[in-house]
Structures are given as C-alpha cells and as structure tokens.
C-alpha cells in the first residue's frame, strides 16, 4: 500500500509539469496582447508597455518565463494578475464558492442518486423503475445549459421562487438551485449505475446465502447488497467530485456564481495568463489527488483489490 | 460384569423431539415457475422425510428438481416467478408454508441451515469470513460484535481451519476451495441447527478435498445429532454417508431405498442407468454406459412416466399411465422396508 501511494505520488510530478507547461504554452500563444488590452481604446505609451512587459517578465523567452513561474510556484507564489492583484488572492475568493457549490451538488447526487438507484434496482420493471428510467434519459440527453436556462426562467422569472441569479455567492441557500442543475447529469448517471449494480448483485449467490442465514431483510439489503453495489458507484463519485471542484463554467455563468468557473472564463477572455495557469494548476492537483483517493478507497471497499 | 458407561457417546436427545413425527416431512410438494414460455413444473409431488441424526441423500440429474425442493424447504425460492401451488413442508409437525415470513426467517439459519455448492460465490466477497460467521450470532442471538468474533474463531477451529485466530479477518478469496467450503459448513453449523441441507457441497472441490469435507460433515452431523439432506449427483459420495436415498427425475421421486439396497438391486430403470454409468476399473476398455437422450423439458414433461422416452424397458402403458411410488417387495411378497419405486415394471427391474 505504502509503495503504491509513493509510486502514484511520484507519477504526479511528470503529469503536473506536463499539464502546467501545456496550459502555459497555450495561454501565452493566444492571439492578442494582454498588456495593450489594459489600455483599452486609449493609445498605448510604448515606454509604459515596455515597463509593464518587463514587470510581468513577458519580454523573456517563453521557457524562461515558465521556469520562473514554476520556481515561484514552489515558493507558494502564484504570480500577479495583470490587474495587479495577486492570483492567490483571486483564487481565495473563488474557491470557497466553488467548494460550497461542489459539495452541495455532490451531496444531492449521492443522497438522491443512490437512493433512487436502490429503489429502482429493487423495483426492477415496476412503474417507479420505468418512470425514473425515462427521467434519467431525459436529463442525460438535454445539455446542461438548457436545463440551466429553463430552471432559471421557470423558477426565477415565471414563478419567482428564486432570484434569477445568485446575489451572494457564499450563501448556501441561494446556491441550492445552481447545485441542483450542476448535479442533474451526474445524478442521472449515479442512479443508472446504482440500479445496474443492485440488479446484478440481487442475483448473486451470496445474496441467497444471506437470506438462507435468516438475516432480516433490512440487513440483507443494507449490508450485503449495499456493500457490494456501492463499489463502482464510489469510483464514479470520486472522479465526479474532482470534476465538480473544477467549477462549472456554464452553470456558474448562467446563475452568476462567482466561483472558479466564472473566474476562469473571465480570465481566458481577457488573456489573463497568470490567473488561468494558476487556477488550472490547482485544478490539476485537485483532480490528481481525488483520483488517487478513489483508487485507495476502491481497495478499502473491495478487499480483492490489493496494491503492491 | 463389565459395565461400560456408554451414555457419553450417545448424543443427547434434543428438546421437543416428539416421537413419531419426523424432524422434517415434505408432503406432496409442487413447485412451478411461471416464465414467459409457459409454466415449468420443477417439482411435481415430492414426499420425503428426515429424522434427527439421519442422512437422506437426494440423487438426480441437473433439473430434476432436487435443488428446488431444498430451496422451497429453506424458503429461499424466488417468488415470483416461483410458486408453490400445493403441498406441505412440516418441520417438527408444523407446516412452514403457513408460517409468517418473520417466523420462517427465525427458523432459517438457526433451526434449518443450508450449505451451498460454490463457496466462493456463495460467500460475500467484501466481508471478512469472521464477520459473516459472527453475523449468525449477532442476528439470531443478539451477541455483541466482540463476542461474535470469539464465537467465529471457535467455529473455524471446529471445522479445522488452521490458524483460525489469525485468519478470522481474512476474506473468502484468500482461502483455498476446501477451506472455503469448511467456512460454509461452519456457517451452517453456527447455531447448531436441527437440520442441514447440503446442496452439492463437494461438487466444486477436487477429489481428495471432497473426502475430507464429507468426513467432516458426517462427523459433525453425528456429534450434533442433526438431520442431513444431502443433494448430489455423485453416487460415490452418497454411498459413504447416506442412510437412505431418494432418486429424483423430472420433479418426482422415482425410487427410495436404504443406501446399501439401492446399489445392490435398483428397482427403477433410471437408477439402474445411473449405476451403470459409473466408470468401473474391472470394465476397463469397454465402452461406458450412458442413459440415452436428455432430461425432459420441464415446460412439457412427457405423459405417463416422465422417463419413458429414455427407458430401455418402456412399454405402451408407460406412455399413458403415470406410475405411482409403490412399495417394493421381495419375490415372495416379504416387505422391504423403506423401498419404493415408481415404475410399472419394478418387479422385472429388481428381480429379473
């Protein structure tokens, strides 16, 4: 186990360097000059431009810039955005919002998805099962922005149950509807996945044994069925949490949630190189760690899997 | 002169052991499965009984209804599609089919336990064997987790799993096939049930391990004075441990006999066919006998005797009249206790 974790952590280094380099190169090869853009429609003073370029290190070769950035990172310095604010500052504004949103939709996904999956799995072929099946198919086949705008229009404008956009991004109550929209797709997947594994495990020999042992139905389902059925679901949920943490550009955009997705989108629009690279770097790390946790969790849940 | 106190060797009589009523009695049991293609009649009027300390072997091909009967006794049939339209299953004189689900659950595992064929798939892969064994005590006797674990270790010792204390936290896949089957046996024995149903307990094991497992099972059965229903298609296994045999074909019992008798003088052509298809050393080089044809489709069982299309002795009467399970007698009419046959021509089969 220890060796496995060590190996996985070591593997993260090349992945980390590779992804950041790639993002760095892509962002800085975008058309348009971010420094000139700072002047807006005014004519840029060449001396000032040169000074700013030097200040942000943009006059150095790209690889040197990357190297400076990496060394800065290891000192905990994410650099400065072109507006003068430290990138770390920007992120400490955006991440708490996204973490709230992500955890909220994760909770919805887990609770609703797993219970619906269990229900439909146990009632296979019955009316509930058919209804939920149709519903999940609908959700899966509709793009998220359609669901987002529809919810915003019906709940926010027609029925006025919520404000159309989120006023306070740190308010969990206001984040609930965006979280629902964000969770919808994964919720459908979790439901289907849970249903499939439940149906499969219901037929398993060990379930028959559990009944033959005279265990109460609650225990047969709650311990013997659940414990086996949740293994693939947990794997999916783990990677999904990584995705949710990456922020939801579309959902955050629709509901004006000031989270990572929104910040990232704005930064790309304004060619804010340091901000984009900084955020993506953190996201890469989050994703790497969450997939490692999933792998470890997998071994905990299924004793047949042992890492050496 | 020498008075040997033998009481220590005689198993203590079980409480509520009523004289006269057998431990388990199956009466005219019918089981059918309603499928899309029609009604499959898996069990068609089975009668058998087991006493405490007695071993009944139920013999038959796949699909003969032997496992389905056992599942009906355990109450683990999938219903639907399964259905029991007729019959009684009396446990200590009480019809289990009339009991509530909760009453039946309490009997399962504590009074009647079952050992399954494939221990690897029948044990939960993600729970430790200690947990699965301990569960019996926790659920039926309300023991704490800690006490249940101690009991689990005792059980593993009892079925002679080496280093039980160290292995109690291991998972099923970490054990060998024979050891896994011992765990299944331990689980069935946990609460010292009155009756154990073993559904082909040794089929998935290799021959040397088979013998060990059967010996262990027989020994524990003697020790606890349990009734045992041994479901198998292995005639070799039966000869060693069974007291009486019931041969099943197409959901019916076609012959019953005490174990030695059946091997010596079968009274049904199907039993004869089964015995003849055992490979024998003294007939090396000769072609092995096989019963022609296939077991019948349970959706459309042949009229008359179900065995008639495959029977070498079939006559017209076999195709029209279903033979009843009748007592078999000696040539001179002397009774042969426990022997019955469902063949129109049992006389010719046994005596000639």
XYZ file of C-alpha atoms in Angstrom:
660
model
C 0.000 0.000 0.000
C 2.707 2.494 1.024
C 4.689 1.714 -2.085
C 1.626 2.144 -4.230
C 0.909 5.571 -2.791
C 4.543 6.604 -3.155
C 4.567 5.486 -6.770
C 1.358 7.312 -7.513
C 2.669 10.478 -5.863
C 5.861 10.258 -7.919
C 3.802 9.774 -11.065
C 2.080 13.031 -10.271
C 5.282 15.018 -10.832
C 5.571 14.480 -14.599
C 1.812 14.824 -15.005
C 1.910 18.059 -13.091
C 4.826 19.504 -15.070
C 3.348 18.347 -18.352
C -0.085 19.837 -17.807
C 1.155 23.149 -16.473
C 3.613 23.507 -19.362
C 0.880 22.730 -21.839
C -1.511 25.245 -20.311
C 1.262 27.820 -20.089
C 2.165 27.449 -23.744
C -1.440 27.539 -24.862
C -2.374 30.599 -22.854
C 0.628 32.613 -23.992
C 0.191 31.695 -27.612
C -3.336 33.077 -27.607
C -3.795 35.921 -30.101
C -3.950 39.436 -28.713
C -1.651 41.318 -26.404
C -2.860 41.410 -22.812
C -0.727 44.442 -21.971
C -2.094 46.502 -24.821
C -5.562 45.364 -23.831
C -5.020 47.008 -20.451
C -5.070 50.387 -22.155
C -8.450 49.746 -23.659
C -9.204 52.112 -26.504
C -6.533 54.605 -25.452
C -3.252 54.731 -27.337
C -0.592 52.795 -25.503
C 2.541 54.587 -24.419
C 5.403 52.380 -25.734
C 7.586 53.129 -22.719
C 4.859 52.108 -20.279
C 4.132 48.981 -22.321
C 7.779 48.012 -22.231
C 7.913 48.653 -18.487
C 4.838 46.504 -17.840
C 6.172 43.788 -20.115
C 9.355 43.735 -18.120
C 7.468 43.785 -14.833
C 5.486 40.659 -15.786
C 8.529 39.048 -17.370
C 6.837 38.934 -20.745
C 9.961 40.110 -22.508
C 11.833 36.904 -21.626
C 11.739 33.738 -23.763
C 8.646 31.596 -23.074
C 10.524 28.678 -21.488
C 12.344 31.008 -19.121
C 9.005 32.501 -18.172
C 7.723 29.014 -17.472
C 10.737 28.222 -15.363
C 10.302 31.423 -13.358
C 6.659 30.551 -12.892
C 7.447 27.017 -11.655
C 10.079 28.196 -9.196
C 7.635 30.820 -7.998
C 5.010 28.131 -7.507
C 7.257 26.117 -5.236
C 7.673 29.190 -3.091
C 3.900 29.431 -2.925
C 3.779 32.398 -5.284
C 1.129 32.111 -7.972
C 2.226 35.366 -9.571
C 0.257 38.510 -10.208
C -2.665 39.103 -12.491
C -2.394 41.926 -14.996
C -4.771 43.975 -12.916
C -2.193 43.958 -10.172
C -3.944 41.594 -7.779
C -2.038 38.510 -6.668
C -3.500 35.399 -8.300
C -3.580 33.667 -4.909
C -5.964 36.398 -3.780
C -8.305 35.831 -6.708
C -8.351 32.112 -6.049
C -9.066 32.518 -2.352
C -12.172 34.435 -3.410
C -13.328 31.923 -5.991
C -12.512 28.549 -4.445
C -14.638 28.807 -1.288
C -17.638 29.487 -3.538
C -16.895 26.562 -5.811
C -16.214 24.232 -2.894
C -19.648 25.084 -1.482
C -21.317 24.596 -4.828
C -19.444 21.365 -5.491
C -20.129 19.842 -2.082
C -23.770 20.807 -2.274
C -24.316 19.217 -5.661
C -22.195 16.246 -4.588
C -24.455 15.721 -1.602
C -27.559 15.927 -3.812
C -26.003 13.474 -6.223
C -25.066 10.959 -3.544
C -28.234 11.046 -1.493
C -30.726 11.258 -4.321
C -28.766 9.198 -6.842
C -28.002 6.274 -4.573
C -31.488 6.124 -3.083
C -33.178 6.353 -6.469
C -30.785 3.711 -7.785
C -31.543 1.387 -4.881
C -35.260 1.947 -5.248
C -35.358 1.286 -8.979
C -32.983 -1.656 -8.664
C -35.203 -3.322 -6.083
C -38.377 -2.492 -8.020
C -36.990 -3.538 -11.357
C -39.582 -3.484 -14.114
C -42.185 -1.770 -11.946
C -43.735 1.615 -12.677
C -41.280 3.570 -10.481
C -38.411 1.999 -12.327
C -39.829 2.907 -15.741
C -40.556 6.488 -14.689
C -37.102 7.069 -13.241
C -35.534 5.450 -16.295
C -37.332 7.878 -18.611
C -36.449 10.798 -16.366
C -32.768 9.948 -16.278
C -32.699 9.524 -20.036
C -34.259 12.961 -20.461
C -31.722 14.545 -18.136
C -28.801 12.806 -19.809
C -29.884 13.851 -23.287
C -30.535 17.540 -22.557
C -27.441 19.789 -22.496
C -26.751 21.385 -19.138
C -27.209 24.959 -20.365
C -30.741 24.142 -21.495
C -31.577 22.741 -18.072
C -29.892 25.761 -16.502
C -31.774 28.373 -18.501
C -35.059 26.505 -18.159
C -34.727 26.374 -14.401
C -33.721 29.995 -14.263
C -36.652 31.008 -16.441
C -39.337 28.938 -14.704
C -38.228 29.157 -11.078
C -36.654 32.595 -11.240
C -38.725 34.624 -13.687
C -42.094 32.978 -14.037
C -42.793 31.678 -10.561
C -40.333 33.978 -8.822
C -39.371 31.315 -6.311
C -35.730 32.326 -6.513
C -33.817 35.315 -7.740
C -32.822 34.567 -11.340
C -29.157 34.960 -10.477
C -27.294 34.335 -7.264
C -26.852 37.567 -5.299
C -24.490 36.295 -2.623
C -22.236 33.539 -3.889
C -21.323 32.404 -0.371
C -24.960 31.839 0.622
C -25.620 28.105 0.566
C -29.375 28.617 0.336
C -29.014 30.618 -2.843
C -26.561 28.092 -4.266
C -29.089 25.290 -3.957
C -30.742 25.679 -7.356
C -27.453 26.048 -9.260
C -26.220 22.997 -7.357
C -29.296 21.036 -8.473
C -28.657 21.986 -12.096
C -24.999 21.120 -11.766
C -25.820 17.775 -10.137
C -28.546 16.800 -12.621
C -26.372 14.973 -15.132
C -24.253 13.087 -12.609
C -27.366 12.371 -10.600
C -28.796 10.563 -13.600
C -25.573 8.616 -14.068
C -25.353 7.662 -10.387
C -28.961 6.488 -10.454
C -28.416 4.305 -13.508
C -25.133 2.946 -12.214
C -26.531 2.109 -8.783
C -29.574 0.474 -10.344
C -27.440 -1.703 -12.593
C -25.152 -2.943 -9.823
C -28.093 -3.501 -7.474
C -29.905 -5.605 -10.070
C -26.735 -7.547 -10.763
C -25.966 -8.203 -7.111
C -29.542 -9.158 -6.283
C -29.000 -12.245 -8.401
C -25.687 -13.099 -6.759
C -25.228 -16.320 -4.830
C -24.101 -14.519 -1.698
C -27.456 -12.768 -1.506
C -29.162 -16.155 -1.446
C -26.783 -17.190 1.322
C -27.605 -14.055 3.289
C -31.310 -14.891 3.101
C -30.648 -18.523 3.982
C -28.782 -17.360 7.081
C -32.045 -15.941 8.342
C -30.891 -12.339 8.300
C -33.643 -9.716 8.378
C -34.370 -8.116 5.018
C -33.024 -4.796 6.233
C -29.673 -6.380 6.906
C -29.608 -8.403 3.711
C -30.127 -5.259 1.654
C -28.351 -2.750 3.857
C -25.177 -4.715 4.461
C -24.808 -7.489 1.920
C -26.320 -5.774 -1.098
C -25.209 -2.198 -0.466
C -21.646 -3.055 0.417
C -21.184 -4.761 -2.945
C -23.273 -2.461 -5.065
C -21.595 0.733 -3.954
C -18.105 -0.173 -5.135
C -18.491 1.047 -8.744
C -20.654 3.943 -7.586
C -17.994 5.216 -5.206
C -15.445 5.087 -8.010
C -17.654 7.215 -10.189
C -18.462 9.627 -7.373
C -14.788 10.133 -6.590
C -13.847 11.215 -10.088
C -17.014 13.255 -10.263
C -16.081 15.230 -7.162
C -12.838 16.124 -8.922
C -14.849 17.359 -11.893
C -17.238 19.371 -9.741
C -14.333 21.063 -7.993
C -13.141 22.179 -11.394
C -16.022 24.547 -11.327
C -18.886 24.613 -13.714
C -18.292 27.307 -16.295
C -21.779 27.014 -17.787
C -23.776 26.732 -14.589
C -21.774 29.386 -12.778
C -22.155 31.602 -15.810
C -25.948 31.229 -16.003
C -26.537 31.881 -12.323
C -23.715 34.397 -11.924
C -21.966 32.392 -9.225
C -18.592 33.959 -8.526
C -16.742 30.675 -8.446
C -13.738 29.147 -10.133
C -15.541 28.503 -13.425
C -16.627 32.087 -13.751
C -13.225 33.483 -12.814
C -11.522 31.134 -15.223
C -13.859 32.100 -18.041
C -13.293 35.806 -17.499
C -9.539 35.300 -17.296
C -9.486 33.455 -20.589
C -11.481 36.230 -22.211
C -9.045 38.881 -21.022
C -5.952 36.755 -21.723
C -5.072 36.812 -18.041
C -2.266 34.286 -18.404
C -1.123 34.031 -14.776
C -4.679 33.612 -13.457
C -5.610 30.920 -15.969
C -2.432 28.954 -15.394
C -2.737 29.336 -11.644
C -6.305 28.099 -11.460
C -5.737 25.240 -13.869
C -2.670 24.178 -11.909
C -4.713 23.913 -8.742
C -7.446 22.045 -10.607
C -4.931 19.570 -11.966
C -3.714 18.949 -8.438
C -7.248 18.508 -7.127
C -8.001 16.057 -9.882
C -4.820 14.050 -9.350
C -5.398 13.821 -5.617
C -9.053 12.896 -5.960
C -8.271 10.094 -8.407
C -5.627 8.791 -6.022
C -8.145 8.848 -3.202
C -10.624 6.954 -5.389
C -8.053 4.276 -6.093
C -7.265 3.913 -2.405
C -10.929 3.889 -1.478
C -11.509 1.190 -4.053
C -9.022 -1.049 -2.274
C -10.679 -0.340 1.047
C -14.125 -1.212 -0.278
C -13.113 -4.270 -2.255
C -10.660 -6.479 -0.391
C -9.969 -8.456 -3.561
C -8.031 -5.452 -4.827
C -4.644 -5.067 -3.227
C -1.967 -2.694 -4.357
C 1.631 -3.706 -4.056
C -19.571 -57.922 34.530
C -18.010 -55.025 32.734
C -20.382 -52.127 32.821
C -19.313 -49.608 30.299
C -20.977 -46.303 30.653
C -21.949 -45.549 27.126
C -24.136 -42.560 27.742
C -21.320 -40.198 26.964
C -21.219 -41.399 23.389
C -24.926 -41.252 22.809
C -25.989 -37.838 21.591
C -28.299 -36.093 23.974
C -31.887 -36.117 22.767
C -32.995 -32.755 21.539
C -35.650 -30.822 23.312
C -39.083 -31.191 21.779
C -38.075 -34.293 19.911
C -41.528 -35.754 19.519
C -41.593 -39.476 18.922
C -43.365 -40.427 15.753
C -43.244 -37.091 13.975
C -40.181 -36.869 11.783
C -37.918 -33.842 12.018
C -38.848 -32.740 8.541
C -41.526 -34.084 6.304
C -42.259 -32.933 2.785
C -45.738 -33.897 1.611
C -46.888 -33.791 -1.975
C -44.833 -30.705 -2.720
C -45.353 -28.978 -6.056
C -43.243 -26.091 -7.289
C -43.702 -24.355 -10.592
C -42.063 -21.403 -12.281
C -44.163 -19.064 -14.350
C -41.977 -17.969 -17.227
C -42.682 -16.203 -20.470
C -42.589 -19.513 -22.322
C -45.071 -21.205 -20.023
C -45.217 -22.934 -16.699
C -42.167 -25.004 -15.823
C -43.142 -27.729 -13.403
C -39.957 -28.173 -11.433
C -41.327 -30.273 -8.575
C -44.379 -32.498 -9.018
C -45.489 -34.099 -5.813
C -42.393 -34.898 -3.798
C -42.674 -36.761 -0.496
C -39.792 -37.397 1.813
C -38.899 -37.215 5.453
C -35.775 -36.927 7.570
C -35.306 -37.789 11.228
C -32.816 -36.346 13.649
C -29.426 -37.903 13.082
C -30.484 -39.345 9.759
C -28.973 -38.622 6.368
C -31.178 -38.528 3.330
C -29.438 -38.332 0.002
C -31.402 -36.824 -2.856
C -29.991 -38.001 -6.129
C -30.700 -36.790 -9.610
C -29.535 -35.049 -12.744
C -29.460 -31.277 -13.138
C -33.009 -30.035 -13.483
C -34.551 -32.974 -11.660
C -35.915 -30.628 -9.014
C -33.677 -31.655 -6.146
C -32.294 -28.181 -5.504
C -35.663 -26.519 -5.994
C -37.179 -28.785 -3.354
C -34.397 -27.785 -0.978
C -34.903 -24.112 -1.718
C -38.610 -24.491 -1.067
C -37.805 -26.039 2.317
C -35.427 -23.193 3.119
C -37.891 -20.624 1.880
C -35.372 -19.015 -0.432
C -37.191 -19.619 -3.692
C -37.635 -16.533 -5.813
C -41.360 -15.970 -5.655
C -42.365 -14.866 -8.252
C -41.534 -16.464 -10.694
C -41.628 -19.490 -8.382
C -44.906 -20.694 -6.925
C -45.910 -23.471 -4.554
C -49.446 -24.379 -5.634
C -49.748 -27.446 -3.481
C -48.023 -29.345 -0.717
C -46.872 -29.143 2.862
C -43.455 -28.824 4.435
C -43.727 -29.960 8.029
C -40.912 -29.060 10.384
C -41.471 -30.783 13.724
C -45.062 -31.239 12.637
C -45.680 -27.591 11.782
C -46.356 -26.545 8.203
C -43.740 -23.955 7.328
C -45.639 -22.854 4.241
C -48.357 -21.492 6.516
C -45.969 -19.545 8.744
C -45.411 -15.804 8.533
C -42.311 -14.506 6.814
C -40.826 -13.496 10.146
C -41.402 -16.932 11.702
C -39.719 -18.559 8.732
C -36.786 -16.165 8.899
C -36.175 -17.145 12.504
C -36.083 -20.821 11.538
C -33.658 -20.171 8.697
C -30.088 -20.423 9.873
C -30.947 -21.328 13.457
C -33.098 -24.442 13.005
C -32.555 -25.312 9.364
C -29.327 -24.294 7.688
C -28.060 -24.733 4.182
C -24.669 -25.367 2.656
C -24.277 -24.222 -0.918
C -22.324 -25.665 -3.766
C -19.915 -22.937 -4.769
C -18.488 -21.424 -1.605
C -16.600 -18.711 -3.467
C -19.683 -17.118 -4.947
C -21.907 -18.013 -2.007
C -19.817 -16.074 0.477
C -19.912 -12.308 0.348
C -16.628 -11.254 -1.295
C -16.293 -7.927 0.510
C -16.957 -9.050 4.077
C -14.434 -10.938 6.172
C -15.275 -14.551 6.996
C -15.224 -13.639 10.669
C -17.889 -11.046 10.055
C -20.016 -13.435 8.028
C -19.762 -16.155 10.652
C -20.302 -13.747 13.516
C -23.386 -12.362 11.831
C -25.254 -15.548 12.724
C -24.720 -14.934 16.441
C -25.336 -11.223 16.226
C -28.624 -11.569 14.399
C -30.073 -14.680 15.998
C -28.654 -14.406 19.498
C -28.020 -10.685 19.806
C -24.355 -11.092 20.675
C -22.005 -8.122 20.586
C -19.511 -7.739 17.771
C -16.686 -8.785 20.049
C -18.374 -11.911 21.410
C -19.484 -12.872 17.917
C -15.880 -12.753 16.763
C -14.795 -15.080 19.561
C -17.558 -17.463 18.534
C -16.497 -17.200 14.898
C -12.960 -18.238 15.826
C -14.331 -21.196 17.806
C -16.351 -22.245 14.778
C -13.383 -22.023 12.471
C -11.412 -24.164 14.893
C -14.229 -26.648 14.963
C -14.174 -27.149 11.201
C -10.389 -27.404 11.481
C -9.250 -24.315 9.711
C -5.626 -23.879 10.726
C -4.640 -20.647 12.494
C -8.249 -19.625 12.942
C -7.371 -16.689 15.152
C -5.116 -15.127 12.544
C -7.412 -15.874 9.645
C -10.691 -14.672 11.099
C -10.244 -11.283 9.448
C -9.408 -12.738 6.039
C -11.736 -12.571 3.070
C -13.215 -15.542 1.191
C -10.894 -15.194 -1.800
C -7.883 -15.629 0.477
C -8.883 -19.197 1.322
C -8.466 -22.374 -0.722
C -11.539 -24.119 -2.102
C -11.649 -26.741 0.623
C -11.191 -24.164 3.377
C -13.931 -22.006 1.906
C -16.327 -24.943 1.933
C -15.369 -25.524 5.580
C -16.357 -21.940 6.282
C -19.710 -22.568 4.609
C -20.136 -25.621 6.812
C -19.134 -23.635 9.875
C -21.698 -21.001 8.993
C -24.431 -23.600 8.660
C -23.400 -25.205 11.957
C -23.067 -21.956 13.853
C -26.322 -22.187 15.759
C -26.368 -25.985 15.904
C -29.442 -26.382 13.718
C -31.667 -29.451 13.766
C -31.422 -29.938 10.042
C -28.791 -29.157 7.476
C -29.439 -29.140 3.770
C -26.239 -29.559 1.797
C -26.715 -28.718 -1.870
C -23.896 -30.476 -3.715
C -21.382 -29.478 -1.049
C -18.428 -31.118 -2.715
C -19.091 -30.608 -6.415
C -16.720 -27.670 -6.759
C -13.873 -29.412 -4.922
C -11.198 -31.800 -6.060
C -11.485 -35.429 -5.054
C -9.120 -35.549 -2.080
C -10.663 -32.463 -0.570
C -14.148 -33.857 -1.282
C -13.482 -36.778 1.030
C -12.185 -34.524 3.811
C -15.163 -32.226 3.607
C -17.672 -35.091 3.555
C -15.971 -36.748 6.526
C -16.085 -33.509 8.443
C -19.735 -33.021 7.627
C -20.625 -36.569 8.637
C -18.661 -36.264 11.860
C -20.299 -33.009 12.870
C -23.694 -34.405 11.985
C -23.121 -37.318 14.338
C -21.834 -35.046 17.047
C -24.875 -32.779 16.971
C -27.367 -35.500 16.007
C -28.608 -33.402 13.140
C -30.772 -34.405 10.234
C -28.981 -34.012 6.928
C -30.377 -33.733 3.436
C -27.559 -34.286 1.022
C -28.299 -33.214 -2.505
C -25.899 -34.613 -5.006
C -25.420 -36.298 -8.331
C -22.319 -38.070 -7.142
C -23.151 -41.685 -6.353
C -19.773 -42.214 -4.719
C -20.349 -39.540 -2.116
C -23.771 -40.951 -1.287
C -22.610 -44.499 -0.623
C -20.332 -43.350 2.199
C -22.544 -41.134 4.261
C -26.224 -41.569 3.452
C -28.735 -43.680 5.382
C -31.405 -43.587 2.720
C -31.652 -42.387 -0.813
C -34.353 -40.712 -2.846
C -33.788 -40.662 -6.589
C -35.471 -37.799 -8.404
C -36.395 -37.464 -12.044
C -38.332 -34.611 -13.650
C -39.584 -33.287 -10.333
C -40.718 -36.641 -8.969
C -39.198 -39.195 -6.680
C -38.822 -42.357 -8.751
C -37.200 -44.565 -6.163
C -36.428 -44.577 -2.458
C -34.301 -47.141 -0.678
C -31.873 -47.658 2.180
C -28.417 -46.907 0.875
C -26.964 -50.415 0.506
C -30.078 -51.844 -1.087
C -30.181 -49.326 -3.868
C -26.690 -50.116 -5.062
C -27.295 -53.867 -4.898
C -30.708 -54.070 -6.500
C -32.126 -50.947 -8.082
C -35.895 -51.083 -8.619
C -36.163 -48.408 -11.287
C -34.594 -48.408 -14.754
C -33.389 -44.842 -14.231
C -31.495 -45.788 -11.074
C -30.085 -48.783 -12.916
C -28.920 -46.473 -15.676
C -27.260 -44.147 -13.176
C -25.431 -47.027 -11.520
C -24.349 -48.483 -14.824
C -22.856 -45.193 -15.916
C -20.307 -45.186 -13.072
C -16.877 -45.941 -14.533
C -15.513 -49.182 -13.114
C -11.997 -50.493 -13.047
C -12.988 -54.079 -13.826
C -14.650 -52.953 -17.028
C -11.658 -51.031 -18.283
C -11.524 -50.807 -22.046
C -15.259 -51.308 -22.513
C -17.471 -48.520 -23.593
C -19.009 -46.610 -20.675
C -22.777 -46.912 -20.390
C -24.779 -43.745 -20.779
C -28.507 -43.129 -20.431
C -29.707 -42.206 -23.902
C -31.335 -38.876 -24.547
C -31.672 -35.775 -22.430
C -33.596 -34.887 -19.277
C -37.090 -33.736 -20.200
C -38.053 -30.141 -20.784
C -39.914 -29.083 -17.659
C -42.274 -26.979 -19.741
C -43.612 -30.130 -21.385
C -42.969 -33.225 -19.339
C -43.772 -36.435 -21.292
C -47.114 -38.015 -20.475
C -47.155 -41.201 -18.448
C -43.797 -41.974 -16.868
C -41.521 -38.982 -17.485
C -38.624 -41.342 -18.080
C -40.342 -43.309 -20.870
C -38.591 -41.725 -23.895
C -35.205 -42.734 -22.465
C -36.179 -46.011 -20.858
C -34.907 -49.247 -22.447
C -37.878 -51.138 -20.998
C -40.650 -48.740 -21.908
C -43.988 -50.277 -22.931
C -47.231 -48.711 -24.091
C -48.528 -48.380 -20.543
C -45.505 -46.230 -19.656
C -46.544 -43.639 -22.206
C -50.093 -43.304 -20.926
C -50.157 -44.012 -17.216
C -48.078 -42.224 -14.615
C -46.714 -44.869 -12.260
C -47.274 -44.244 -8.557
C -44.492 -44.583 -5.992
C -45.372 -48.026 -4.623
C -43.838 -50.326 -2.034
C -41.331 -52.795 -3.383
C -41.389 -56.338 -2.048
C -39.319 -59.483 -2.275
C -40.227 -62.113 -4.851
C -42.217 -63.968 -2.206
C -44.054 -60.852 -1.106
C -41.941 -60.158 2.000
C -41.778 -56.458 2.750
C -38.616 -54.491 2.003
C -38.794 -51.587 4.483
C -38.140 -48.177 3.042
C -38.111 -49.373 -0.527
C -40.418 -47.816 -3.070
C -40.366 -47.469 -6.805
C -42.365 -45.519 -9.342
C -42.097 -47.989 -12.213
C -44.779 -50.141 -13.779
C -42.192 -52.881 -14.123
C -40.370 -52.647 -10.800
C -40.701 -56.406 -10.329
C -38.829 -57.141 -13.519
C -36.252 -54.467 -12.742
C -35.418 -55.651 -9.231
C -35.820 -59.357 -9.601
C -35.126 -60.179 -13.142
